[in-house]
Short mmCIF file of C-alpha atoms in Angstrom, two decimals:
data_model
loop_
_atom_site.label_atom_id
_atom_site.label_comp_id
_atom_site.label_asym_id
_atom_site.label_seq_id
_atom_site.Cartn_x
_atom_site.Cartn_y
_atom_site.Cartn_z
CA UNK R 161 -1.60 51.40 -21.72
CA UNK R 162 -3.41 50.05 -18.56
CA UNK R 163 -1.32 48.95 -15.86
CA UNK R 164 -1.77 47.85 -12.13
CA UNK R 165 -1.09 49.81 -8.97
CA UNK R 166 2.85 49.22 -8.56
CA UNK R 167 4.47 50.37 -5.21
CA UNK R 168 7.95 49.59 -3.90
CA UNK R 169 8.79 48.47 -0.47
CA UNK R 170 10.06 50.58 2.23
CA UNK R 171 13.52 50.19 3.90
CA UNK R 172 16.15 47.54 3.18
CA UNK R 173 13.34 45.21 1.20
CA UNK R 174 14.41 45.42 -2.73
CA UNK R 175 12.23 46.00 -5.36
CA UNK R 176 12.35 43.08 -8.01
CA UNK R 177 11.11 42.64 -10.96
CA UNK R 178 9.20 39.54 -10.51
CA UNK R 179 7.58 42.25 -7.71
CA UNK R 180 6.78 44.32 -10.32
CA UNK R 181 5.46 42.05 -12.49
CA UNK R 182 3.40 40.25 -9.98
CA UNK R 183 1.79 43.93 -9.15
CA UNK R 184 0.85 44.40 -12.72
CA UNK R 185 -0.58 41.02 -13.43
CA UNK R 186 -3.14 41.53 -10.90
CA UNK R 187 -6.07 43.66 -12.80
CA UNK R 188 -8.03 46.10 -10.78
CA UNK R 189 -11.40 44.54 -9.67
CA UNK R 190 -14.43 45.68 -11.75
CA UNK R 191 -16.75 48.51 -10.03
CA UNK R 192 -19.07 47.13 -7.79
CA UNK R 193 -17.26 43.84 -7.43
CA UNK R 194 -17.95 41.90 -3.93
CA UNK R 195 -16.76 39.15 -2.56
CA UNK R 196 -17.33 37.06 1.14
CA UNK R 197 -14.08 37.27 2.52
CA UNK R 198 -14.45 34.24 4.32
CA UNK R 199 -15.09 32.26 1.24
CA UNK R 200 -11.77 33.47 -0.56
CA UNK R 201 -10.28 32.47 2.85
CA UNK R 202 -11.58 28.90 2.58
CA UNK R 203 -10.33 28.74 -1.01
CA UNK R 204 -7.05 29.95 -0.10
CA UNK R 205 -7.05 27.08 2.33
CA UNK R 206 -7.91 24.86 -0.15
CA UNK R 207 -5.19 25.75 -2.49
CA UNK R 208 -2.52 26.74 -0.26
CA UNK R 209 -0.23 23.78 -1.56
CA UNK R 210 -0.21 25.23 -4.96
CA UNK R 211 0.83 28.36 -3.67
CA UNK R 212 3.56 26.80 -1.46
CA UNK R 213 2.08 28.28 1.97
CA UNK R 214 2.45 27.06 5.03
CA UNK R 215 -0.31 26.88 7.96
CA UNK R 216 1.44 29.56 9.77
CA UNK R 217 0.85 32.04 6.45
CA UNK R 218 -3.01 30.98 6.49
CA UNK R 219 -3.09 31.81 10.47
CA UNK R 220 -1.59 35.47 9.37
CA UNK R 221 -4.36 35.59 6.43
CA UNK R 222 -6.86 35.34 8.72
CA UNK R 223 -5.59 37.70 11.00
CA UNK R 224 -5.57 40.29 8.35
CA UNK R 225 -8.83 39.68 7.28
CA UNK R 226 -10.05 39.91 10.93
CA UNK R 227 -8.74 43.57 10.55
CA UNK R 228 -11.30 44.19 7.57
CA UNK R 229 -14.62 45.41 9.33
CA UNK R 230 -16.79 44.47 6.26
CA UNK R 231 -17.99 40.80 5.98
CA UNK R 232 -17.66 41.28 2.13
CA UNK R 233 -14.45 42.73 0.38
CA UNK R 234 -15.52 45.98 -1.59
CA UNK R 235 -12.99 48.44 -3.48
CA UNK R 236 -15.37 51.30 -2.75
CA UNK R 237 -14.86 50.87 0.86
CA UNK R 238 -10.80 50.57 0.64
CA UNK R 239 -9.18 47.55 1.03
CA UNK R 240 -5.85 48.22 3.22
CA UNK R 241 -5.68 47.18 6.81
CA UNK R 242 -2.84 48.43 8.71
CA UNK R 243 -2.49 46.60 12.00
CA UNK R 244 0.69 46.44 13.75
CA UNK R 245 2.86 43.49 14.38
CA UNK R 246 1.81 43.13 17.64
CA UNK R 247 -1.64 43.03 16.80
CA UNK R 248 -1.45 40.38 13.88
CA UNK R 249 0.72 38.57 16.42
CA UNK R 250 -1.96 38.54 18.98
CA UNK R 251 -4.74 37.74 16.18
CA UNK R 252 -2.31 34.79 14.46
CA UNK R 253 -2.30 32.83 18.12
CA UNK R 254 0.91 34.34 19.48
CA UNK R 255 3.26 33.32 16.64
CA UNK R 256 7.08 35.45 16.86
CA UNK R 257 7.71 38.65 14.76
CA UNK R 258 10.68 36.83 12.74
CA UNK R 259 7.76 34.27 11.66
CA UNK R 260 5.22 36.72 10.91
CA UNK R 261 7.81 38.57 8.48
CA UNK R 262 8.69 35.50 6.66
CA UNK R 263 5.03 34.66 6.23
CA UNK R 264 3.83 37.91 5.43
CA UNK R 265 6.34 37.64 2.56
CA UNK R 266 5.07 34.57 1.66
CA UNK R 267 1.70 35.82 1.35
CA UNK R 268 3.15 38.65 -0.55
CA UNK R 269 5.08 36.64 -3.33
CA UNK R 270 1.86 34.44 -3.66
CA UNK R 271 0.29 37.54 -4.79
CA UNK R 272 -2.74 37.18 -2.25
CA UNK R 273 -1.87 40.59 -0.61
CA UNK R 274 0.43 43.47 -1.64
CA UNK R 275 2.52 45.90 0.74
CA UNK R 276 1.18 49.65 0.45
CA UNK R 277 4.21 51.29 2.44
CA UNK R 278 4.29 54.78 3.94
CA UNK R 279 6.96 57.14 3.72
CA UNK R 280 8.65 56.07 7.13
CA UNK R 281 6.98 52.26 6.63
CA UNK R 282 4.59 52.67 9.32
CA UNK R 283 1.37 51.31 8.84
CA UNK R 284 -1.16 54.11 9.62
CA UNK R 285 -4.32 56.25 7.70
CA UNK R 286 -5.57 59.44 7.21
CA UNK R 287 -8.79 59.81 7.82
CA UNK R 288 -11.29 63.20 7.09
CA UNK R 289 -13.31 65.12 9.21
CA UNK R 290 -16.20 62.67 9.61
CA UNK R 291 -13.66 59.92 10.33
CA UNK R 292 -13.62 58.30 7.08
CA UNK R 293 -10.42 56.67 5.73
CA UNK R 294 -8.80 58.52 2.91
CA UNK R 295 -5.80 57.00 2.52
CA UNK R 296 -4.36 53.95 4.39
CA UNK R 297 -0.57 52.54 4.37
CA UNK R 298 -0.13 48.77 5.12
CA UNK R 299 -1.60 45.39 3.54
CA UNK R 300 -3.44 45.72 0.56
CA UNK R 301 -6.17 43.27 0.43
CA UNK R 302 -7.25 43.69 -3.51
CA UNK R 303 -5.72 40.70 -4.65
CA UNK R 304 -7.94 38.40 -3.12
CA UNK R 305 -10.91 40.48 -4.68
CA UNK R 306 -9.78 40.62 -8.00
CA UNK R 307 -8.44 36.72 -7.88
CA UNK R 308 -11.70 35.46 -6.17
CA UNK R 309 -12.82 33.93 -9.28
CA UNK R 310 -9.41 32.08 -9.87
CA UNK R 311 -9.06 30.87 -6.48
CA UNK R 312 -12.42 29.34 -6.35
CA UNK R 313 -11.86 27.54 -9.70
CA UNK R 314 -8.71 26.52 -8.63
CA UNK R 315 -10.11 25.22 -5.18
CA UNK R 316 -12.84 23.17 -7.00
CA UNK R 317 -9.94 21.51 -9.09
CA UNK R 318 -7.85 20.62 -6.09
CA UNK R 319 -10.76 19.24 -4.77
CA UNK R 320 -11.54 17.39 -7.83
CA UNK R 321 -7.90 16.01 -7.99
CA UNK R 322 -7.76 14.90 -3.83
CA UNK R 323 -10.85 12.95 -5.38
CA UNK R 324 -9.54 11.20 -7.86
CA UNK R 325 -6.31 10.59 -5.79
CA UNK R 326 -8.17 9.07 -2.74
CA UNK R 327 -10.06 6.89 -5.59
CA UNK R 328 -6.87 6.01 -6.72
CA UNK R 329 -5.85 4.74 -3.46
CA UNK R 330 -8.55 2.71 -2.91
CA UNK R 331 -8.56 1.08 -5.91
CA UNK R 332 -4.97 0.00 -5.61
CA UNK R 333 -5.83 -1.36 -1.99
CA UNK R 334 -8.67 -3.38 -2.94
CA UNK R 335 -6.74 -4.84 -5.90
CA UNK R 336 -3.77 -5.19 -3.37
CA UNK R 337 -5.69 -7.26 -1.12
CA UNK R 338 -7.10 -9.50 -3.61
CA UNK R 339 -3.76 -10.29 -5.22
CA UNK R 340 -2.49 -10.70 -1.65
CA UNK R 341 -5.42 -13.40 -0.76
CA UNK R 342 -5.69 -15.11 -3.70
CA UNK R 343 -1.70 -16.08 -3.66
CA UNK R 344 -2.47 -16.98 -0.17
CA UNK R 345 -5.55 -19.13 -0.51
CA UNK R 346 -3.42 -20.67 -3.89
CA UNK R 347 -0.55 -21.63 -1.93
CA UNK R 348 -2.80 -23.30 0.99
CA UNK R 349 -5.38 -25.20 -0.80
CA UNK R 350 -2.13 -26.70 -3.37
CA UNK R 351 -3.74 -24.82 -6.27
CA UNK R 352 -1.03 -26.04 -9.24
CA UNK R 353 1.28 -23.12 -10.33
CA UNK R 354 4.48 -21.70 -9.61
CA UNK R 355 2.84 -19.52 -6.54
CA UNK R 356 6.12 -18.58 -5.23
CA UNK R 357 7.51 -16.77 -8.36
CA UNK R 358 3.90 -14.81 -8.84
CA UNK R 359 4.42 -13.94 -4.65
CA UNK R 360 7.98 -12.52 -5.53
CA UNK R 361 6.51 -10.36 -8.38
CA UNK R 362 3.79 -9.34 -5.97
CA UNK R 363 6.36 -8.18 -3.41
CA UNK R 364 8.14 -6.53 -6.06
CA UNK R 365 5.72 -4.33 -6.81
CA UNK R 366 4.89 -3.04 -3.73
CA UNK R 367 9.03 -2.29 -3.32
CA UNK R 368 8.86 -0.52 -6.07
CA UNK R 369 6.14 1.72 -4.67
CA UNK R 370 7.07 4.63 -3.18
CA UNK R 371 6.44 5.46 0.72
CA UNK R 372 4.58 9.08 0.00
CA UNK R 373 3.51 8.94 -3.69
CA UNK R 374 1.25 11.29 -5.82
CA UNK R 375 -1.63 10.12 -7.72
CA UNK R 376 0.56 9.19 -10.95
CA UNK R 377 2.84 7.01 -9.04
CA UNK R 378 -0.44 5.37 -7.02
CA UNK R 379 -1.81 4.63 -10.55
CA UNK R 380 0.97 3.41 -12.24
CA UNK R 381 1.55 0.75 -9.01
CA UNK R 382 -2.19 0.13 -9.51
CA UNK R 383 -1.90 -0.63 -13.19
CA UNK R 384 1.00 -3.19 -12.34
CA UNK R 385 -0.97 -4.95 -9.51
CA UNK R 386 -4.21 -5.15 -11.64
CA UNK R 387 -2.23 -7.17 -14.44
CA UNK R 388 -1.36 -9.44 -11.76
CA UNK R 389 -4.60 -9.72 -10.45
CA UNK R 390 -5.48 -10.54 -13.89
CA UNK R 391 -2.84 -13.41 -14.16
CA UNK R 392 -3.67 -15.14 -11.29
CA UNK R 393 -7.41 -14.89 -11.73
CA UNK R 394 -6.37 -16.66 -15.09
CA UNK R 395 -4.32 -18.94 -13.45
CA UNK R 396 -6.71 -19.97 -11.33
CA UNK R 397 -10.15 -20.25 -13.82
CA UNK R 398 -7.48 -22.87 -15.78
CA UNK R 399 -7.49 -24.82 -13.12
CA UNK R 400 -10.91 -25.08 -12.14
CA UNK R 401 -11.68 -25.86 -16.18
CA UNK R 402 -9.29 -28.49 -15.59
CA UNK R 403 -10.70 -29.75 -12.57
CA UNK R 404 -14.32 -29.64 -14.16
CA UNK R 405 -12.77 -31.83 -17.36
CA UNK R 406 -11.53 -34.15 -14.84
CA UNK R 407 -14.49 -34.88 -13.19
CA UNK R 408 -16.85 -35.03 -16.45
CA UNK R 409 -14.30 -37.83 -17.67
CA UNK R 410 -15.58 -41.32 -18.35
CA UNK R 411 -15.20 -43.80 -15.76
CA UNK R 412 -13.63 -45.81 -18.61
CA UNK R 413 -10.70 -43.09 -18.76
CA UNK R 414 -10.04 -42.90 -15.16
CA UNK R 415 -10.66 -44.20 -11.38
CA UNK R 416 -9.53 -41.86 -8.47
CA UNK R 417 -10.10 -42.63 -4.82
CA UNK R 418 -10.32 -39.73 -2.60
CA UNK R 419 -10.16 -39.19 1.15
CA UNK R 420 -10.03 -36.68 3.87
CA UNK R 421 -9.96 -38.22 6.79
CA UNK R 422 -7.14 -37.68 8.80
CA UNK R 423 -6.07 -40.73 9.95
CA UNK R 424 -2.65 -41.86 9.73
CA UNK R 425 -3.26 -45.26 9.06
CA UNK R 426 -5.81 -44.71 6.20
CA UNK R 427 -3.17 -41.69 4.82
CA UNK R 428 -0.39 -44.09 5.16
CA UNK R 429 -1.07 -47.69 3.65
CA UNK R 430 2.51 -48.52 3.50
CA UNK R 431 3.09 -48.10 7.22
CA UNK R 432 -0.20 -50.58 7.79
CA UNK R 433 1.85 -53.15 5.60
CA UNK R 434 4.93 -52.98 7.27
CA UNK R 435 3.01 -53.86 10.18
CA UNK R 436 1.57 -56.71 8.06
CA UNK R 437 -1.73 -56.05 7.42
CA UNK R 438 -3.05 -56.19 4.32
CA UNK R 439 -4.23 -52.98 2.80
CA UNK R 440 -4.45 -51.85 -0.67
CA UNK R 441 -1.55 -49.50 -1.56
CA UNK R 442 -2.67 -45.74 -2.49
CA UNK R 443 0.02 -43.86 -4.23
CA UNK R 444 -0.04 -39.95 -3.20
CA UNK R 445 0.25 -39.16 -6.86
CA UNK R 446 -2.58 -40.12 -9.20
CA UNK R 447 -2.11 -39.74 -13.15
CA UNK R 448 -5.20 -38.96 -15.35
CA UNK R 449 -5.50 -38.73 -18.76
CA UNK R 450 -7.18 -35.75 -19.99
CA UNK R 451 -7.42 -35.55 -24.22
CA UNK R 452 -4.23 -37.49 -24.45
CA UNK R 453 -2.75 -36.00 -22.02
CA UNK R 454 -1.75 -36.53 -18.06
CA UNK R 455 -2.31 -34.39 -14.97
CA UNK R 456 -1.49 -34.73 -11.43
CA UNK R 457 -3.60 -34.65 -8.50
CA UNK R 458 -1.61 -34.18 -5.57
CA UNK R 459 -3.03 -35.53 -1.95
CA UNK R 460 -3.21 -32.25 0.03
CA UNK R 461 -1.96 -31.77 3.66
CA UNK R 462 -1.53 -35.51 4.35
CA UNK R 463 -0.92 -35.16 7.29
CA UNK R 464 -1.87 -32.64 10.98
CA UNK R 465 0.36 -29.78 10.71
CA UNK R 466 0.73 -30.05 14.31
CA UNK R 467 2.22 -33.83 14.16
CA UNK R 468 4.54 -32.48 11.22
CA UNK R 469 6.02 -29.52 13.92
CA UNK R 470 6.08 -32.27 16.80
CA UNK R 471 7.96 -34.67 14.60
CA UNK R 472 10.28 -32.03 13.11
CA UNK R 473 10.48 -28.89 15.95
CA UNK R 474 13.50 -27.26 14.11
CA UNK R 475 11.98 -26.59 10.78
CA UNK R 476 9.90 -23.62 13.23
CA UNK R 477 12.85 -21.78 13.28
CA UNK R 478 13.07 -21.23 9.71
CA UNK R 479 9.13 -19.90 9.60
CA UNK R 480 8.20 -16.18 9.35
CA UNK R 481 9.08 -14.52 12.81
CA UNK R 482 10.62 -17.86 14.15
CA UNK R 483 7.32 -19.87 14.41
CA UNK R 484 4.83 -21.58 12.09
CA UNK R 485 1.21 -21.31 12.59
CA UNK R 486 -0.35 -22.46 9.19
CA UNK R 487 0.87 -24.46 5.99
CA UNK R 488 1.64 -21.75 4.08
CA UNK R 489 4.46 -20.81 6.21
CA UNK R 490 5.63 -24.37 6.76
CA UNK R 491 6.10 -24.39 2.79
CA UNK R 492 7.90 -20.78 3.00
CA UNK R 493 10.31 -22.56 5.99
CA UNK R 494 10.66 -25.19 3.63
CA UNK R 495 12.16 -23.12 0.56
CA UNK R 496 14.61 -21.55 3.07
CA UNK R 497 15.87 -24.70 3.98
CA UNK R 498 16.18 -26.14 0.90
CA UNK R 499 18.96 -23.32 0.22
CA UNK R 500 20.43 -23.76 3.44
CA UNK R 501 21.00 -27.30 2.84
CA UNK R 502 22.14 -27.04 -0.63
CA UNK R 503 19.03 -28.36 -2.31
CA UNK R 504 18.83 -27.57 -6.37
CA UNK R 505 15.42 -25.59 -7.08
CA UNK R 506 15.14 -28.29 -9.55
CA UNK R 507 15.39 -31.51 -7.15
CA UNK R 508 12.81 -29.48 -4.99
CA UNK R 509 10.26 -28.70 -8.11
CA UNK R 510 10.41 -32.02 -9.01
CA UNK R 511 9.31 -33.08 -5.67
CA UNK R 512 6.47 -30.83 -5.27
CA UNK R 513 5.09 -32.14 -8.53
CA UNK R 514 5.27 -35.81 -7.26
CA UNK R 515 4.65 -35.41 -3.49
CA UNK R 516 2.68 -31.90 -3.79
CA UNK R 517 3.82 -28.68 -2.36
CA UNK R 518 2.90 -29.21 1.42
CA UNK R 519 4.27 -32.88 1.59
CA UNK R 520 7.69 -31.98 -0.63
CA UNK R 521 7.70 -29.25 2.66
CA UNK R 522 7.25 -31.97 5.11
CA UNK R 523 10.10 -34.05 3.40
CA UNK R 524 12.41 -30.85 3.87
CA UNK R 525 11.14 -30.78 7.54
CA UNK R 526 12.26 -34.55 8.03
CA UNK R 527 15.52 -33.86 6.40
CA UNK R 528 16.30 -31.12 8.18
CA UNK R 529 15.72 -33.37 11.41
CA UNK R 530 18.16 -36.01 10.30
CA UNK R 531 20.74 -33.38 8.17
CA UNK R 532 23.39 -34.87 10.69
CA UNK R 533 23.05 -38.22 9.47
CA UNK R 534 22.54 -37.09 5.60
CA UNK R 535 25.45 -36.71 3.20
CA UNK R 536 23.85 -34.96 0.18
CA UNK R 537 20.52 -33.41 1.05
CA UNK R 538 19.55 -32.89 -2.83
CA UNK R 539 20.42 -36.72 -3.70
CA UNK R 540 18.48 -37.70 -0.30
CA UNK R 541 15.56 -35.74 -1.67
CA UNK R 542 15.93 -36.72 -5.57
CA UNK R 543 15.65 -40.83 -4.13
CA UNK R 544 12.61 -39.61 -2.12
CA UNK R 545 10.94 -38.26 -5.34
CA UNK R 546 11.64 -41.24 -7.85
CA UNK R 547 10.71 -43.94 -4.91
CA UNK R 548 7.46 -41.60 -4.57
CA UNK R 549 6.62 -41.43 -8.16
CA UNK R 550 6.94 -45.53 -8.15
CA UNK R 551 4.90 -45.78 -5.10
CA UNK R 552 7.03 -46.85 -2.81
CA UNK R 553 7.69 -44.25 -0.40
CA UNK R 554 5.45 -42.74 1.82
CA UNK R 555 6.08 -40.14 4.75
CA UNK R 556 4.14 -41.35 7.61
CA UNK R 557 6.99 -44.10 8.79
CA UNK R 558 9.50 -41.36 8.66
CA UNK R 559 7.32 -39.38 10.61
CA UNK R 560 6.59 -41.87 12.95
CA UNK R 561 10.19 -42.54 13.41
CA UNK R 562 10.90 -38.86 14.24
CA UNK R 563 8.05 -38.65 16.97
CA UNK R 564 9.39 -41.75 18.68
CA UNK R 565 13.27 -40.02 18.44
CA UNK R 566 11.58 -36.79 19.98
CA UNK R 567 9.86 -38.85 22.95
CA UNK R 568 6.38 -38.74 21.35
CA UNK R 569 4.03 -41.56 22.16
CA UNK R 570 2.41 -42.45 18.78
CA UNK R 571 -0.79 -44.20 18.97
CA UNK R 572 -2.20 -46.36 15.94
CA UNK R 573 -5.70 -46.90 14.75
CA UNK R 574 -6.81 -50.48 14.64
#
């Protein structure tokens, strides 16, 4: 029965069955086998995590290889090196003796080197009259030669796994960016849909993602994010198809007037009528018949954001980071205020349907500003919603009143 070379350690170090099994498992290299020692070392560096080795263990292995005189590991020339701990410590960048012993033990446990202890535990070599080494006691590097092919294949597998991991993280980053920007664009441009719920799902997926994930966890998160991305695109595609149907409808089916001006007087005809000027009423919400069903087209961002914040400065305290820079942050703050003032989700959703999400957020900002004079914020919002659906309410006069109350000078276009 063919067996490997087995040796027991010197001194108090015990001989364990695992140690014997590891020595027997390493077959003797075939005669004439040679391998470049630094190539094997690079393979070990690549696979160190598979062996549970630390960086300092690699430094010790590097120091051991420097004591081997030839550039190639060759069994015919002997594979035992016998430096002292002091010499090893110097070549291993000055690590302490206790650390040196611990890392040498780790290399032995990993099956990368073997001990060849002398009777007294010292490291030395017997030489013949010609000065050639006949027998040496120290650390045997033959496992590196015997496992060179295994280490090379393992290094390739580690490199491939690292590439797969990097590709998975790249795919997740791109998908996460797409979902984030699509949700933001949908909210800022007033696309119909429950985008707050979609964003909650998005935040939940990221919340379940570990801080230091492995590849399987990254791929699992990517699968969830890719599914959410598909759902978001489906929602936007449905909206696009609906808009195309609206654009191709017969003039006999509907008549819609669009205005992109920011003039307050043009956007708020109800206010100009209060000034005594005759202006045709333009309700903010219009109904369009498409195949027998009705869909609502909301007027988006009817007022400059800066004017809204001057009229309702308190809403800024509830924005992300204590401020509001764009419409999405105003709508986020409005949801917080809605909950704080006790307005039910259904009441706020009805307001969004009737006024549009931006105008509903403006209405909540106005209610917050006048909360000291309103007994029931939910009932007040429902009343505004009902009047808005009937074309009897516009936010302009309310904003103008709040601007005057805050000392703003209001100028009207003539």
